[in-house]
Each structure stands twice: as structure tokens, then as C-alpha cells.
Amino acid sequence: MAFEQVRYRPLASRVLAALTVVVCAIGVVALIAIDVSDAARYSWPLMLVAVLVWAMFWRPELVVEEHGITVVNVFRTEFVPWPAIVMVDTKWALTVRTADRVIRVWASPAPGRHRLLGLSRSDFSGLGETARGAHGSLRPSDALSVPSGNLAQLIRGRWERLAEEGALEAGAEPGASGTTWHVATIAVTAALAAATVIGILL
């Protein structure tokens, strides 16, 4: 059976990002309409907020692929092949651990307390042994009814099946894991932050 790729981007975060960027854009247009000289000084903070919100809430995603997982976070993207994974956790956020890295999935933080109210045994039905901690314990954030738990189970399920088939025994190939820094995003953020400070001080 062909593996079906799964791509996760939280809708609520993307809606928040889109609304914030629109509000910032309206603010910049309003500043220009009122006073161009003031706009030249005070538009930068609005543009900085728009870029940060886009980077923090629109861009992040998790892609579960045939040969590994891709985690797109705020300032970098990381690829982890299946053999490199040693643990999947959900304590503070969905987290993938390798022998030398801890990769938190920005797109899938652990749910707040209000979201965990009303969980029942059925929310944990079908979780594998790799989800359990000491003495067989499970975290509320591992529940299948919350995004962090659902995605963790998706990753663990694929990882466990590959382990059972012996596909992980050879280990990860050297250089298979990769990190790509979002250079443009970092540069634009730094430039807007500098322009914000200069505009306020002038």
C-alpha cells in the first residue's frame, strides 16, 4: 500500500495570522494617509508585527512523509528520517527526539488545561507502547482527541510499523537529517526590528 503523506497546519493559527496581517496593513495605510513623515517612522513596528505573526502562526507546519518527517518552525525547517527518531513526546509541545537533537513542532503545542477537561479512556484507546512513560503512564496531551496526541500517534504508528518490519535496523544514513535556516525571514525580521528602534529614537 502506498504511503499517504500528511500535512498539518493549524487552521486557527492561520486565521489569527491572516487577521493580524490585515490589521497591520490597514494601520500602515492609515498612517500614510494621515502623515507621510509619521508613516516613515511608525510603520516599521506594524510591519515587524505582521512578519513575526506570519512566521509564528502562518508558516509553521508538520509534514509526515514516507521517508521521514519535516518540521517547519519559525526560523528553520528540519527533516528527520524515520531511523533517526528515538522518541516522540508531547509534554510541552509535540516533540521529536533523535540521538543528538530535540525538535519541537511549533505547529502543535500541547493543549491548554481547558481543552483537556472531559477526557475519557476512549481518548487514549489504541495508543502504542512507545507513547507510555514510566509505569505505563500517559500524558493528557497524548490523547487522540487533541492535535498533539493525534499527530504523535500518527508518527509513532508509522515508526513502530517500520521497526516491526526491520526497516530501522540499519539506522539513518549519514547526512540524511537536515536543517535549513529561513535566512530571508531572519534578515527581514532583523531589518524591521532595527528600523523600528531607529524610527522610535529619531
Short mmCIF file of C-alpha atoms in Angstrom, two decimals, residues 17-190:
data_model
loop_
_atom_site.label_atom_id
_atom_site.label_comp_id
_atom_site.label_asym_id
_atom_site.label_seq_id
_atom_site.Cartn_x
_atom_site.Cartn_y
_atom_site.Cartn_z
CA ALA A 17 -2.18 35.36 11.35
CA ALA A 18 -4.28 36.49 8.39
CA LEU A 19 -6.41 38.84 10.52
CA THR A 20 -3.35 40.32 12.22
CA VAL A 21 -1.59 40.97 8.91
CA VAL A 22 -4.72 42.66 7.53
CA VAL A 23 -4.99 44.89 10.62
CA CYS A 24 -1.31 45.82 10.33
CA ALA A 25 -1.72 46.61 6.63
CA ILE A 26 -4.71 48.85 7.39
CA GLY A 27 -2.65 50.58 10.06
CA VAL A 28 0.19 51.30 7.63
CA VAL A 29 -2.22 52.67 5.01
CA ALA A 30 -3.89 54.86 7.64
CA LEU A 31 -0.52 56.26 8.77
CA ILE A 32 0.41 57.10 5.19
CA ALA A 33 -2.95 58.80 4.62
CA ILE A 34 -2.64 60.91 7.78
CA ASP A 35 1.01 61.94 7.63
CA VAL A 36 3.69 60.52 5.38
CA SER A 37 6.52 61.64 7.65
CA ASP A 38 4.95 59.88 10.64
CA ALA A 39 4.34 56.82 8.50
CA ALA A 40 8.05 56.70 7.65
CA ARG A 41 8.78 56.46 11.38
CA TYR A 42 5.93 54.41 12.80
CA SER A 43 5.03 51.95 10.04
CA TRP A 44 8.00 49.73 10.89
CA PRO A 45 6.58 48.31 14.14
CA LEU A 46 3.39 47.31 12.33
CA MET A 47 5.35 45.63 9.56
CA LEU A 48 7.53 43.88 12.15
CA VAL A 49 4.44 42.52 13.93
CA ALA A 50 3.00 41.33 10.61
CA VAL A 51 6.19 39.45 9.68
CA LEU A 52 6.55 37.88 13.14
CA VAL A 53 2.92 36.77 13.23
CA TRP A 54 3.25 35.30 9.74
CA ALA A 55 6.42 33.44 10.76
CA MET A 56 4.97 32.23 14.07
CA PHE A 57 1.41 31.35 13.15
CA TRP A 58 1.04 31.03 9.37
CA ARG A 59 4.22 29.32 8.20
CA PRO A 60 4.78 26.51 10.76
CA GLU A 61 3.68 23.04 9.68
CA LEU A 62 4.38 19.36 10.12
CA VAL A 63 4.70 17.02 7.15
CA VAL A 64 4.70 13.26 7.75
CA GLU A 65 6.32 11.69 4.70
CA GLU A 66 7.26 8.25 3.51
CA HIS A 67 10.93 8.60 4.43
CA GLY A 68 10.69 10.84 7.49
CA ILE A 69 9.08 13.95 8.90
CA THR A 70 9.60 17.60 8.02
CA VAL A 71 9.11 20.19 10.76
CA VAL A 72 8.73 23.79 9.60
CA ASN A 73 9.23 26.10 12.57
CA VAL A 74 9.58 29.86 12.88
CA PHE A 75 13.18 30.30 11.77
CA ARG A 76 14.20 26.90 10.43
CA THR A 77 12.98 23.72 8.77
CA GLU A 78 14.22 20.31 9.90
CA PHE A 79 13.95 16.92 8.23
CA VAL A 80 14.22 13.79 10.36
CA PRO A 81 14.37 10.34 8.70
CA TRP A 82 12.48 7.56 10.47
CA PRO A 83 15.60 5.63 11.60
CA ALA A 84 16.93 8.73 13.39
CA ILE A 85 13.92 9.04 15.72
CA VAL A 86 14.42 7.70 19.23
CA MET A 87 11.38 9.18 20.99
CA VAL A 88 8.19 11.17 20.37
CA ASP A 89 6.92 13.26 23.29
CA THR A 90 4.06 15.71 23.90
CA LYS A 91 4.94 17.31 27.27
CA TRP A 92 5.11 20.97 26.23
CA ALA A 93 4.59 20.51 22.51
CA LEU A 94 4.78 17.65 20.05
CA THR A 95 8.50 16.87 20.23
CA VAL A 96 10.67 14.54 18.16
CA ARG A 97 13.93 13.40 19.73
CA THR A 98 16.94 11.96 17.95
CA ALA A 99 20.28 10.89 19.39
CA ASP A 100 21.59 14.45 19.22
CA ARG A 101 18.62 16.76 18.67
CA VAL A 102 15.34 17.78 20.28
CA ILE A 103 12.90 19.16 17.71
CA ARG A 104 9.74 20.82 18.97
CA VAL A 105 6.89 21.17 16.50
CA TRP A 106 5.79 24.80 16.70
CA ALA A 107 2.60 23.99 14.80
CA SER A 108 1.46 21.58 17.54
CA PRO A 109 1.84 22.86 21.11
CA ALA A 110 0.39 20.84 23.97
CA PRO A 111 -3.26 21.81 24.58
CA GLY A 112 -4.27 24.13 27.41
CA ARG A 113 -5.98 22.89 30.54
CA HIS A 114 -9.45 23.85 29.32
CA ARG A 115 -9.01 21.63 26.27
CA LEU A 116 -8.11 18.66 28.44
CA LEU A 117 -11.27 18.78 30.54
CA GLY A 118 -13.60 15.88 29.92
CA LEU A 119 -11.04 13.45 28.53
CA SER A 120 -12.00 9.81 28.94
CA ARG A 121 -10.38 6.41 28.44
CA SER A 122 -11.64 6.31 24.87
CA ASP A 123 -9.45 9.32 24.04
CA PHE A 124 -6.39 7.13 24.68
CA SER A 125 -7.65 3.96 23.02
CA GLY A 126 -5.17 2.37 20.62
CA LEU A 127 -2.04 4.16 21.81
CA GLY A 128 1.10 2.07 21.37
CA GLU A 129 3.69 1.20 23.98
CA THR A 130 6.06 3.94 22.80
CA ALA A 131 3.51 6.54 23.98
CA ARG A 132 3.70 5.33 27.57
CA GLY A 133 6.03 6.70 30.18
CA ALA A 134 7.17 5.21 33.45
CA HIS A 135 4.81 2.56 34.83
CA GLY A 136 2.71 2.75 31.67
CA SER A 137 1.56 6.31 32.29
CA LEU A 138 0.15 8.56 29.57
CA ARG A 139 0.10 12.35 29.32
CA PRO A 140 -3.21 14.17 28.73
CA SER A 141 -1.50 15.75 25.69
CA ASP A 142 -1.20 12.21 24.22
CA ALA A 143 -5.00 11.95 23.88
CA LEU A 144 -6.07 11.19 20.32
CA SER A 145 -8.74 13.89 20.52
CA VAL A 146 -6.18 16.72 20.72
CA PRO A 147 -3.83 17.67 17.84
CA SER A 148 -0.58 16.95 19.70
CA GLY A 149 -1.72 13.46 20.65
CA ASN A 150 -3.25 12.69 17.28
CA LEU A 151 -0.11 13.73 15.40
CA ALA A 152 2.14 11.94 17.89
CA GLN A 153 0.17 8.74 17.32
CA LEU A 154 0.45 9.18 13.56
CA ILE A 155 4.24 9.46 13.82
CA ARG A 156 4.56 6.68 16.39
CA GLY A 157 2.33 4.39 14.35
CA ARG A 158 4.45 4.74 11.24
CA TRP A 159 7.68 4.48 13.28
CA GLU A 160 6.51 1.34 15.11
CA ARG A 161 5.43 -0.37 11.87
CA LEU A 162 8.79 0.32 10.27
CA ALA A 163 10.54 -1.04 13.38
CA GLU A 164 8.45 -4.24 13.24
CA GLU A 165 9.38 -4.67 9.58
CA GLY A 166 13.08 -4.26 10.41
CA ALA A 167 13.34 -1.14 8.28
CA LEU A 168 15.04 0.85 11.04
CA GLU A 169 17.80 -1.62 11.91
CA ALA A 170 20.37 -0.15 9.55
CA GLY A 171 19.97 3.27 11.17
CA ALA A 172 19.86 6.64 9.47
CA GLU A 173 22.25 7.28 6.60
CA PRO A 174 24.90 9.91 7.30
CA GLY A 175 23.64 13.31 6.25
CA ALA A 176 20.05 12.14 5.91
CA SER A 177 18.86 14.58 8.57
CA GLY A 178 18.91 18.21 7.56
CA THR A 179 18.35 21.73 8.87
CA THR A 180 17.53 24.70 6.65
CA TRP A 181 17.56 28.13 8.22
CA HIS A 182 14.98 30.65 6.98
CA VAL A 183 17.59 33.24 6.10
CA ALA A 184 15.17 35.65 4.38
CA THR A 185 12.77 35.62 7.34
CA ILE A 186 15.62 36.20 9.81
CA ALA A 187 17.07 39.03 7.70
CA VAL A 188 13.73 40.78 7.22
CA THR A 189 12.90 40.46 10.92
CA ALA A 190 16.27 41.90 11.92
#
